[in-house]
Coordinates of C-alpha atoms in Angstrom, one line a residue:
X1 CA 88.7 92.0 109.2
X2 CA 90.6 89.0 110.4
X3 CA 89.1 86.8 107.6
X4 CA 90.3 89.3 105.0
X5 CA 93.9 89.3 106.4
X6 CA 93.9 85.5 106.6
X7 CA 92.8 85.2 103.0
X8 CA 95.4 87.6 101.8
X9 CA 98.2 85.6 103.6
X10 CA 97.3 82.3 101.9
X11 CA 99.6 81.3 99.2
X12 CA 98.5 81.0 95.6
X13 CA 99.1 78.3 93.0
X14 CA 100.7 79.7 89.8
X15 CA 100.5 77.6 86.7
X16 CA 102.8 77.5 83.6
X17 CA 102.5 74.9 80.9
X18 CA 103.0 74.3 77.2
X19 CA 99.5 72.8 76.9
X20 CA 97.9 75.7 74.9
X21 CA 94.5 77.2 75.3
X22 CA 92.3 75.1 73.0
X23 CA 91.8 71.8 74.8
X24 CA 90.8 70.4 78.2
X25 CA 94.3 69.7 79.8
X26 CA 94.7 72.9 81.8
X27 CA 91.1 72.8 82.9
X28 CA 91.5 69.1 84.0
X29 CA 94.5 70.0 86.2
X30 CA 92.5 72.9 87.7
X31 CA 89.7 70.4 88.5
X32 CA 92.1 68.1 90.3
X33 CA 93.4 71.1 92.3
X34 CA 89.9 72.2 93.1
X35 CA 89.0 68.7 94.3
X36 CA 91.9 68.7 96.8
X37 CA 92.1 72.4 97.7
X38 CA 88.8 74.1 96.8
X39 CA 89.9 77.4 98.5
X40 CA 93.1 77.7 96.5
X41 CA 93.4 80.7 94.2
X42 CA 95.0 79.7 90.9
X43 CA 96.9 82.2 88.7
X44 CA 97.7 81.3 85.1
X45 CA 101.2 82.6 84.3
X46 CA 100.8 81.2 80.7
X47 CA 99.9 78.1 78.9
X48 CA 101.3 79.4 75.7
X49 CA 104.9 78.2 76.0
X50 CA 106.0 76.7 72.7
X51 CA 105.4 72.9 72.7
X52 CA 108.1 71.0 74.5
X53 CA 110.3 74.2 74.9
X54 CA 111.9 73.6 78.3
X55 CA 114.1 76.7 77.7
X56 CA 111.2 79.0 76.9
X57 CA 109.4 77.8 80.1
X58 CA 112.5 78.1 82.2
X59 CA 113.0 81.7 81.0
X60 CA 109.4 82.7 81.7
X61 CA 109.4 81.1 85.1
X62 CA 112.8 82.7 85.9
X63 CA 111.4 86.1 84.9
X64 CA 108.2 86.0 87.0
X65 CA 108.5 84.0 90.2
X66 CA 109.8 86.9 92.3
X67 CA 106.6 88.9 91.7
X68 CA 104.3 86.4 93.4
X69 CA 103.6 86.1 97.1
X70 CA 106.3 84.5 99.2
X71 CA 104.8 81.0 99.6
X72 CA 103.4 80.6 96.1
X73 CA 103.3 77.0 94.8
X74 CA 104.5 77.1 91.1
X75 CA 103.0 74.3 89.1
X76 CA 105.1 74.1 85.9
X77 CA 104.7 71.5 83.3
X78 CA 106.7 71.5 80.0
X79 CA 107.5 67.8 79.8
X80 CA 108.7 66.2 76.6
X81 CA 110.1 63.4 78.8
X82 CA 106.7 62.3 80.2
X83 CA 106.7 58.6 80.5
X84 CA 110.5 58.3 80.7
X85 CA 112.8 58.0 83.6
X86 CA 112.9 61.7 84.4
X87 CA 111.7 62.4 88.0
X88 CA 108.7 64.3 89.2
X89 CA 109.9 66.8 91.8
X90 CA 108.9 69.4 94.4
X91 CA 111.3 72.1 95.5
X92 CA 111.4 74.5 98.4
X93 CA 113.5 77.6 98.1
X94 CA 115.2 79.9 100.7
X95 CA 113.0 82.7 99.3
X96 CA 109.9 80.7 100.2
X97 CA 108.7 79.9 96.7
X98 CA 107.9 76.3 96.0
X99 CA 108.0 74.5 92.7
X100 CA 106.3 71.3 91.4
X101 CA 107.6 70.2 88.0
X102 CA 109.3 67.5 86.0
X103 CA 113.0 67.3 86.8
X104 CA 114.2 68.5 83.3
X105 CA 115.7 71.9 84.1
X106 CA 112.4 73.8 83.7
X107 CA 112.6 75.2 87.2
X108 CA 116.3 75.6 87.6
X109 CA 116.7 79.3 86.7
X110 CA 114.0 80.3 89.1
X111 CA 115.3 77.9 91.8
X112 CA 118.8 79.2 91.4
X113 CA 117.7 82.8 91.9
X114 CA 115.5 81.9 94.8
X115 CA 118.1 79.6 96.5
X116 CA 117.6 75.9 96.6
X117 CA 116.7 74.8 100.1
X118 CA 115.6 71.2 99.5
X119 CA 114.1 69.0 96.8
X120 CA 112.2 65.7 96.8
X121 CA 111.0 63.2 94.3
X122 CA 107.2 63.0 94.2
X123 CA 106.9 59.4 95.0
X124 CA 104.4 59.1 97.8
X125 CA 101.1 57.6 96.5
X126 CA 99.3 59.7 99.1
X127 CA 99.9 62.9 97.1
X128 CA 99.0 61.7 93.6
X129 CA 95.9 60.4 91.9
X130 CA 95.2 56.6 92.4
X131 CA 95.9 55.8 88.8
X132 CA 98.9 57.4 87.2
X133 CA 98.9 57.4 83.4
X134 CA 102.1 57.4 81.4
X135 CA 101.1 60.5 79.4
X136 CA 99.4 63.0 81.8
X137 CA 101.6 63.5 84.8
X138 CA 100.3 67.1 85.0
X139 CA 96.9 65.7 86.1
X140 CA 98.0 62.6 88.0
X141 CA 101.2 63.7 89.8
X142 CA 101.9 67.4 89.6
X143 CA 98.5 69.0 90.2
X144 CA 97.7 66.8 93.2
X145 CA 101.2 67.5 94.7
X146 CA 100.8 71.3 94.2
X147 CA 97.3 71.2 95.8
X148 CA 98.6 69.2 98.8
X149 CA 101.6 71.6 99.3
X150 CA 99.1 74.5 99.2
X151 CA 97.1 72.8 101.9
X152 CA 100.2 72.5 104.1
X153 CA 101.5 69.0 103.4
X154 CA 105.2 68.8 104.4
X155 CA 107.5 68.6 101.5
X156 CA 109.4 65.7 103.1
X157 CA 106.3 63.6 103.2
X158 CA 106.0 63.6 99.4
X159 CA 109.0 61.5 98.7
X160 CA 112.7 60.9 99.2
X161 CA 115.1 63.9 99.3
X162 CA 117.2 64.6 96.3
X163 CA 120.8 65.8 96.4
X164 CA 120.4 67.9 93.2
X165 CA 118.0 68.7 90.5
X166 CA 118.5 69.0 86.7
X167 CA 120.1 72.3 85.6
X168 CA 119.6 74.2 82.4
X169 CA 121.9 76.9 81.2
X170 CA 120.4 79.9 79.4
X171 CA 122.8 80.9 76.7
X172 CA 124.2 84.4 77.3
X173 CA 125.6 86.7 74.6
X174 CA 129.4 87.2 74.6
X175 CA 131.7 89.6 72.9
X176 CA 134.6 88.3 70.8
X177 CA 136.8 91.1 69.6
X178 CA 134.5 93.3 67.6
X179 CA 131.7 90.7 67.4
X180 CA 128.8 89.9 69.6
X181 CA 128.0 86.2 69.6
X182 CA 124.7 84.9 70.9
X183 CA 121.9 82.4 70.4
X184 CA 118.4 83.0 69.2
X185 CA 116.1 81.2 71.6

């Protein structure tokens, strides 16, 4: 009975990407997680986000995070800026949810709802793969960081603290006289 309770109290890793379902990228990331945290339960939110649509990923994550167990590690990768100066980050929230993602606004709506507690840049070589490519940070940086967080690694050990993370504003409809003005996303 104790084992069942302990298993239920373990967090999960929830994945969201724009990688699609037809190639090896998601499976490769899951392999990295399984190599570091073989007991981790992984839940696929979706891998069908429109390619490079940070806004669509942000909306999906903002809509679903609260329905997961408290200490879930959300591994979110929609990253048109891979290989650029954008930072890889990990975030802890007041609600207990944790997010691992590129710092491009993808996690902002969810983090804003959950309450930003602290954020770090994923810089420590201890929590990434030994060789980091310029094109697959999902495999080399984000998946290892998520697995180590799941195993209990302290957020602060993963890299330097950040004062802020990138924000994204989801356009809201507004009325103007007798007109309703909005954006099709």
